Amino acid sequence: MANKHVYSYGAGKAEAKGEALTKNVLGGKGIGLMEMTSIGIPVPAGFTVTIQTCEEYYKLGRKLPKGLEAEVRDAVIKLEKVTGKKLGDFNDPLLVSVRSGAARYMPGMLETILNLGLNDKSVEGLAKKTGNPRFAYDSYRRFIQMYSSTAMGLSKQPMEDMLHEMKHELGVKNDPEIPAEKLKELCDQFKAFYKMNKGEDFPQDPYKQLWGAIMAVFSSWEAEKAQTYRRVEKITDLKGTAVNVVQMVFGNKGDNSGTGVCFTRDPNTGENTFYGDYLINAQGEDVVAGIRTPLKLSRLQDDMPKAYDQLCAVRAILESYYKEMQDLEFTIEDQKLYMLQCRTGKRSPAAAFSIALDHATKPLLTKAQANDLVKKGYLPKKWADLAVKPVITKEQAVGRISSDDIERLFYPVIDTTKITPSQLKTVRLGSGINAVPGAASGKVVFTAADAERLGKKGENVILVRKETSPEDVGGMHAAKGILTATGGKTSHAAVVARGWGKCCIVGCEALNINYETHSMVIGGKTIKQGEFITLDGSQGEIYSGEMQLKEPELPAAYYTILKWADSMRTINVRTNADTPYDAVNAIKMGAEGIGLCRTEHMFFDTEERRLAIQEMIVAETLETRKTALAKLLPFQTNDFYGIFKAMNGFPVTIRLIDPPLHEFTPKDHAGIEKLSKITGLSTDKIKHRCEQLHESNPMLGHRGCRLCITYPEILEMQVTAIIAAAIKCRKEGIKVLPEIMIPLTMDKKEFTVLKAQTKATADHLIKQAKVTLPYMVGTMIEIPRAALLANEVAEEAEFFSFGTNDLTQMTLGLSRDDAGRFLPTYVASEKDGGYGIFRDDPFQSLDQSGVGMLVKMGIQLGRSTNPKLKIGICGEHGGESESVKFCHRAGMNYVSCSPYRVPIARLAAAQAALADKAAKSSKGKKK
Ligand code: ADP
Ligand code: MG
Ligand code: MG
């Protein structure tokens, strides 16, 4: 089995079973074709050469492995039996397409050759047999074109030019208008061109053609555009592509034939409507390549009602079978429908939510719609029953949303509070098809290379092209937005941009690009490279100039699904917030408390505050220091009051001062003079004091709780502010739950000293105020020693919060601020010029094996002496999906992250809980 290279399918059956029936063996396209065949959907017969064969091909130095030839010949014989036609038959030839198909979809990156099997003799046979010489020669000229460029490496342009020239000569616009004898002439021109460049005749032996095509598909795996795509998409786990050999069906046979691309739902809004484009009398990539403007799928209902009904039935079957929105490719030959591809479709972020919601709550078809298709004989009863019910559970809906979906929901829109509708009208240049929502503002560039070059410099650019091709992906990725003159919603630009959630407008017919002069004309205006434009991808509108963007309104489905997630998760999600404003925002995002309030941020806010802290720092005596601190007290008290009020009873963890003092000192002469005036100290003295504060390794220096160990009066001021604010709230009837957090603890004794001071200050105030005010004192675990001695620390601390930023720095001995210089080489895979030492940046995604070990140890040791210990995380990692899932598994009570990452954490926590549940129930079953 391991050495089996080829799997056949056809006539309702597929050969691949069990382990062979996976994407990693057959590729996405191959498995889709086989599954569709097995469930009774009309698919032309064929066979698939495995991805492992492609791997072998490269191992052998680009040679086909031994034994493959015999297997392929066997598969061809089987195919001949199923189809009743023979490869190379002069009278009624079997024709096939040779198609790529990796485990994951790479739109247009790999090659396809259609109509293989045609030669000078069989093309005549095909013409006679079908009575349609125009069709036969159109197929042949397409085959020669594709084979010459894809398998034999000839440039595409010369033959395209010949085709163009021919149309020009005939005075026709579209390919189908070229008559048979002229197409025949074109084939002769193509073959002559081939011979001139290759020094031999165009291959006439179908098996020779087949080997060439198979190798061409394998080779396309390492073509530059495919490599760029994988780099940009961070695809590192794929080994190669399968080859799909599929019997040809013909959309170019006449006006009863056609070809199209569709989605089972609208991929932009998620709306339950059948969505797509098609072309009459066309073949293959014609729709995607934007050669002619495609027709809307809804028109097919009038053009070819039978085929349309068949397609509607396929839509219902496939959504029920895959329980996902499908992206489909089909061809209609003489009114009969054939499916050529299915895959789970890419969608906009808003659509991701509405589709998941619909799938969990609503059926695809109404009973009437389903019955109609059943009556017409297109939809088997068994599938009709499924199509009138929701296809997934709420849990599955929550499991399906990714953190990217959430992140992209917040993509910007034009800030209409900054520009009036009438102002917008005056700068409007034109409109196109709104392919991918979101807005983007940037400088116009006309080549992918320029987009990459300027993008690297950090400039915002908009890539403007007639159409994009797979070669452009690098530049498309670097651009903030993409605008094309041609193409529909299923064009290359739209599909690729949708995958990234990148603003994209296509099919802007009013756009005229002049690549030579690096300029474009639109709406009567000429815009040169480097000038600003703004795209509104949601409306499809194009404006001149740079505009302010803002966050969009969220779709209703987002709120519903996150509510579901909240009901499923078992850990809390808090936020890191330093101001009342952040706190209010975070509550809107669903935060259930503050896990980290960095008090020092309050010192930077205004000049008055900055001066007060500076005064404290340069103070020479305890007394003057206390005077300065007294100035800070009201600011801090007020801020804490605002935060408590916003959090309305949710717990608030406040960290005492953390950074080294030199971070607050005046940085220029004017600052020093001002401070001198206030304090009466000479500028020299101030300068001297600032220099004194200089440390050679401040990250490991006089910071964190070490500051309060030497300056207890700072702690006293901060605790006073916290407790005074809490008392004020209590008196006003607002619920508060302060958690005072000591940073950078490394020892139980050290913690005990500070806890005692904290309690003394707090309890005194509470007693004076005659209120009951529960509060907690705990610590951050961010020094490895604290994690190692967590059992001791937990005897005193009431809670732990893992500060994984510092913990990562100290465990890895890696400074976060300096690691940028070399970390990329550690993270990049070997293929991309790195070493793959880390799978991810450890400052973004928690190093679960190393730092994670300390976290798990800290939790276990801590709870061993203090079972009630409350535990959370407050590093950046608290908002990263994989890290959140780790925190759930490690047994934390909550995660805390910046406000805009709160929804991501809510979702990840729910997914972790669901995974837990699934693991437990499968364990139960095994017993
Ligand atoms: P891609 O991976 O770029 O989508 P495909 O292998 O799907 O490339 O081929 C592109 C198009 O060629 C298909 O959408 C379909 O229209 C056409 N095609 C491929 N195989 C056949 C076939 N056997 N009969 C008719 N058309 C085909
Ligand atoms: Mg395809
Ligand atoms: Mg820290």
Short mmCIF file of C-alpha atoms in Angstrom, two decimals, residues 150-398:
data_model
loop_
_atom_site.label_atom_id
_atom_site.label_comp_id
_atom_site.label_asym_id
_atom_site.label_seq_id
_atom_site.Cartn_x
_atom_site.Cartn_y
_atom_site.Cartn_z
CA THR A 150 3.49 24.71 -18.74
CA ALA A 151 5.29 21.55 -19.72
CA MET A 152 7.84 22.90 -22.15
CA GLY A 153 8.62 26.28 -20.62
CA LEU A 154 7.84 28.46 -23.63
CA SER A 155 6.72 31.99 -22.89
CA LYS A 156 2.93 32.43 -22.92
CA GLN A 157 2.87 35.80 -24.59
CA PRO A 158 3.77 34.97 -28.23
CA MET A 159 0.85 32.56 -28.64
CA GLU A 160 -1.48 34.97 -26.80
CA ASP A 161 -0.35 37.62 -29.29
CA MET A 162 -1.08 35.32 -32.23
CA LEU A 163 -4.57 34.69 -30.87
CA HIS A 164 -5.07 38.40 -30.42
CA GLU A 165 -3.79 39.12 -33.91
CA MET A 166 -6.20 36.58 -35.31
CA LYS A 167 -9.17 38.21 -33.61
CA HIS A 168 -8.01 41.61 -34.76
CA GLU A 169 -7.72 40.37 -38.35
CA LEU A 170 -11.22 38.91 -38.19
CA GLY A 171 -12.59 41.99 -36.51
CA VAL A 172 -14.08 39.98 -33.62
CA LYS A 173 -13.86 40.59 -29.90
CA ASN A 174 -14.35 37.24 -28.20
CA ASP A 175 -12.69 33.87 -28.62
CA PRO A 176 -15.90 31.91 -29.48
CA GLU A 177 -16.39 34.11 -32.54
CA ILE A 178 -13.33 32.71 -34.28
CA PRO A 179 -14.48 30.15 -36.90
CA ALA A 180 -13.16 26.59 -37.12
CA GLU A 181 -10.86 26.99 -40.09
CA LYS A 182 -9.20 30.00 -38.51
CA LEU A 183 -8.67 28.07 -35.25
CA LYS A 184 -7.10 25.32 -37.31
CA GLU A 185 -4.80 27.89 -38.85
CA LEU A 186 -3.95 29.11 -35.39
CA CYS A 187 -3.03 25.57 -34.31
CA ASP A 188 -0.63 25.39 -37.26
CA GLN A 189 0.93 28.71 -36.27
CA PHE A 190 1.33 27.51 -32.70
CA LYS A 191 2.94 24.24 -33.77
CA ALA A 192 5.32 26.06 -36.10
CA PHE A 193 6.29 28.38 -33.27
CA TYR A 194 6.81 25.34 -31.05
CA LYS A 195 9.06 23.64 -33.58
CA MET A 196 11.09 26.77 -34.13
CA ASN A 197 11.77 27.11 -30.41
CA LYS A 198 12.06 23.49 -29.41
CA GLY A 199 13.71 22.11 -32.51
CA GLU A 200 11.21 19.27 -32.76
CA ASP A 201 7.59 18.68 -33.66
CA PHE A 202 4.84 19.21 -31.12
CA PRO A 203 4.45 15.82 -29.37
CA GLN A 204 1.79 13.67 -31.01
CA ASP A 205 2.01 10.58 -28.78
CA PRO A 206 -0.58 10.96 -25.96
CA TYR A 207 1.55 9.02 -23.46
CA LYS A 208 4.52 11.26 -24.19
CA GLN A 209 2.18 14.20 -23.59
CA LEU A 210 1.00 12.62 -20.36
CA TRP A 211 4.49 12.10 -18.90
CA GLY A 212 5.43 15.65 -19.81
CA ALA A 213 2.29 17.00 -18.16
CA ILE A 214 2.74 14.98 -14.97
CA MET A 215 6.30 16.20 -14.61
CA ALA A 216 5.18 19.76 -15.33
CA VAL A 217 2.68 19.63 -12.47
CA PHE A 218 5.31 18.24 -10.11
CA SER A 219 7.79 20.91 -11.22
CA SER A 220 5.27 23.70 -10.67
CA TRP A 221 5.54 22.91 -6.95
CA GLU A 222 8.99 24.49 -6.84
CA ALA A 223 8.26 27.32 -9.28
CA GLU A 224 9.09 30.72 -7.90
CA LYS A 225 5.51 31.94 -7.59
CA ALA A 226 4.52 28.82 -5.65
CA GLN A 227 7.48 29.24 -3.33
CA THR A 228 6.64 32.90 -2.73
CA TYR A 229 3.06 31.96 -1.98
CA ARG A 230 4.09 29.37 0.58
CA ARG A 231 6.50 31.80 2.20
CA VAL A 232 3.89 34.55 2.44
CA GLU A 233 1.25 32.13 3.72
CA LYS A 234 3.73 30.53 6.13
CA ILE A 235 3.03 27.10 4.67
CA THR A 236 5.90 24.91 5.75
CA ASP A 237 4.35 21.53 6.37
CA LEU A 238 3.43 20.57 2.81
CA LYS A 239 5.55 18.12 0.86
CA GLY A 240 4.37 18.53 -2.71
CA THR A 241 1.40 18.30 -5.01
CA ALA A 242 -0.66 15.42 -6.26
CA VAL A 243 -1.52 15.10 -9.95
CA ASN A 244 -5.13 14.68 -10.96
CA VAL A 245 -5.83 13.17 -14.37
CA VAL A 246 -9.49 13.77 -15.14
CA GLN A 247 -11.60 12.96 -18.14
CA MET A 248 -12.39 16.15 -20.01
CA VAL A 249 -15.88 17.50 -20.11
CA PHE A 250 -16.46 20.42 -22.41
CA GLY A 251 -17.88 23.80 -21.63
CA ASN A 252 -16.72 25.11 -24.99
CA LYS A 253 -19.03 22.98 -27.11
CA GLY A 254 -21.51 25.75 -27.87
CA ASP A 255 -24.29 27.77 -26.29
CA ASN A 256 -25.63 24.81 -24.33
CA SER A 257 -22.32 24.52 -22.56
CA GLY A 258 -20.35 26.64 -20.18
CA THR A 259 -18.13 26.75 -17.15
CA GLY A 260 -18.29 28.49 -13.81
CA VAL A 261 -17.12 29.05 -10.27
CA CYS A 262 -19.44 29.43 -7.31
CA PHE A 263 -19.80 29.50 -3.54
CA THR A 264 -22.63 27.81 -1.68
CA ARG A 265 -23.10 31.10 0.21
CA ASP A 266 -22.04 34.69 -0.29
CA PRO A 267 -18.40 34.65 0.92
CA ASN A 268 -18.49 38.37 1.73
CA THR A 269 -21.60 38.65 3.85
CA GLY A 270 -22.24 34.99 4.59
CA GLU A 271 -25.78 35.44 3.35
CA ASN A 272 -27.60 32.25 2.38
CA THR A 273 -27.68 32.88 -1.36
CA PHE A 274 -26.11 30.90 -4.15
CA TYR A 275 -23.25 33.01 -5.39
CA GLY A 276 -21.00 32.82 -8.41
CA ASP A 277 -20.03 33.55 -11.99
CA TYR A 278 -20.14 31.58 -15.21
CA LEU A 279 -19.45 31.92 -18.90
CA ILE A 280 -21.31 30.32 -21.79
CA ASN A 281 -19.23 28.43 -24.33
CA ALA A 282 -15.99 28.64 -22.41
CA GLN A 283 -13.42 26.39 -20.87
CA GLY A 284 -11.22 26.15 -17.84
CA GLU A 285 -9.74 29.30 -16.45
CA ASP A 286 -11.70 31.67 -18.70
CA VAL A 287 -13.89 32.79 -15.79
CA VAL A 288 -11.10 33.32 -13.29
CA ALA A 289 -8.72 34.94 -15.76
CA GLY A 290 -11.19 37.68 -16.49
CA ILE A 291 -10.94 37.28 -20.27
CA ARG A 292 -14.62 38.05 -20.71
CA THR A 293 -16.88 39.60 -18.09
CA PRO A 294 -18.62 36.63 -16.49
CA LEU A 295 -22.35 36.37 -15.90
CA LYS A 296 -23.99 36.22 -12.48
CA LEU A 297 -25.03 32.75 -11.40
CA SER A 298 -28.65 33.83 -10.90
CA ARG A 299 -28.89 34.23 -14.69
CA LEU A 300 -28.11 30.56 -15.20
CA GLN A 301 -31.60 29.87 -13.90
CA ASP A 302 -32.98 31.43 -17.10
CA ASP A 303 -30.17 30.39 -19.45
CA MET A 304 -30.09 26.70 -18.52
CA PRO A 305 -32.76 25.93 -15.93
CA LYS A 306 -32.02 22.20 -15.79
CA ALA A 307 -28.34 22.64 -15.18
CA TYR A 308 -29.13 25.29 -12.60
CA ASP A 309 -31.40 22.92 -10.68
CA GLN A 310 -28.74 20.22 -10.76
CA LEU A 311 -26.28 22.71 -9.39
CA CYS A 312 -28.66 23.73 -6.60
CA ALA A 313 -28.98 20.08 -5.62
CA VAL A 314 -25.19 19.70 -5.56
CA ARG A 315 -24.99 22.79 -3.38
CA ALA A 316 -27.37 21.27 -0.84
CA ILE A 317 -25.63 17.90 -0.82
CA LEU A 318 -22.16 19.32 -0.41
CA GLU A 319 -23.02 21.73 2.41
CA SER A 320 -24.69 18.89 4.27
CA TYR A 321 -21.82 16.55 3.63
CA TYR A 322 -18.96 18.89 4.50
CA LYS A 323 -20.95 21.02 6.97
CA GLU A 324 -19.11 23.98 5.53
CA MET A 325 -19.51 26.60 2.86
CA GLN A 326 -18.05 25.18 -0.35
CA ASP A 327 -16.20 26.83 -3.18
CA LEU A 328 -17.10 24.94 -6.36
CA GLU A 329 -15.93 24.66 -9.94
CA PHE A 330 -18.27 23.21 -12.52
CA THR A 331 -18.68 22.70 -16.23
CA ILE A 332 -21.86 22.22 -18.21
CA GLU A 333 -21.62 20.14 -21.35
CA ASP A 334 -24.76 20.08 -23.50
CA GLN A 335 -26.95 21.04 -20.51
CA LYS A 336 -25.44 18.35 -18.30
CA LEU A 337 -23.66 19.41 -15.13
CA TYR A 338 -20.25 18.09 -14.03
CA MET A 339 -18.46 19.06 -10.85
CA LEU A 340 -14.71 19.56 -11.15
CA GLN A 341 -13.70 20.77 -7.73
CA CYS A 342 -14.99 21.44 -4.25
CA ARG A 343 -13.26 22.84 -1.24
CA THR A 344 -14.10 24.76 1.91
CA GLY A 345 -14.30 28.34 0.71
CA LYS A 346 -12.39 31.35 1.96
CA ARG A 347 -14.61 34.04 3.39
CA SER A 348 -14.57 37.53 4.81
CA PRO A 349 -14.33 37.79 8.60
CA ALA A 350 -17.93 38.97 8.92
CA ALA A 351 -19.05 36.06 6.77
CA ALA A 352 -17.10 33.62 8.94
CA PHE A 353 -19.36 34.58 11.85
CA SER A 354 -22.65 34.70 10.00
CA ILE A 355 -22.01 31.39 8.25
CA ALA A 356 -21.11 29.65 11.51
CA LEU A 357 -24.21 31.12 13.15
CA ASP A 358 -26.46 30.09 10.24
CA HIS A 359 -24.97 26.61 10.09
CA ALA A 360 -25.73 26.12 13.76
CA THR A 361 -29.22 27.60 13.75
CA LYS A 362 -30.76 27.57 10.28
CA PRO A 363 -31.17 25.14 7.39
CA LEU A 364 -29.74 25.81 3.94
CA LEU A 365 -33.03 25.12 2.13
CA THR A 366 -36.65 25.64 3.08
CA LYS A 367 -38.82 22.55 2.94
CA ALA A 368 -40.46 23.88 -0.21
CA GLN A 369 -37.12 24.41 -1.94
CA ALA A 370 -35.92 20.95 -0.95
CA ASN A 371 -39.17 19.30 -2.07
CA ASP A 372 -39.01 21.02 -5.41
CA LEU A 373 -35.53 19.64 -6.08
CA VAL A 374 -36.60 16.19 -4.89
CA LYS A 375 -39.62 16.24 -7.19
CA LYS A 376 -37.48 17.19 -10.15
CA GLY A 377 -35.28 14.20 -9.37
CA TYR A 378 -32.08 16.09 -8.68
CA LEU A 379 -31.91 15.85 -4.90
CA PRO A 380 -32.10 12.40 -3.27
CA LYS A 381 -34.52 12.29 -0.33
CA LYS A 382 -31.77 11.41 2.13
CA TRP A 383 -29.91 14.64 1.34
CA ALA A 384 -33.06 16.70 1.25
CA ASP A 385 -33.74 15.66 4.85
CA LEU A 386 -30.33 16.97 5.88
CA ALA A 387 -30.58 20.18 3.89
CA VAL A 388 -33.60 21.36 5.88
CA LYS A 389 -31.78 21.15 9.21
CA PRO A 390 -28.86 23.07 10.75
CA VAL A 391 -25.70 21.14 9.96
CA ILE A 392 -23.55 21.85 13.03
CA THR A 393 -23.86 22.37 16.78
CA LYS A 394 -23.12 25.56 18.68
CA GLU A 395 -19.90 23.97 19.92
CA GLN A 396 -18.81 23.27 16.36
CA ALA A 397 -19.63 26.85 15.42
CA VAL A 398 -17.41 28.17 18.21
#
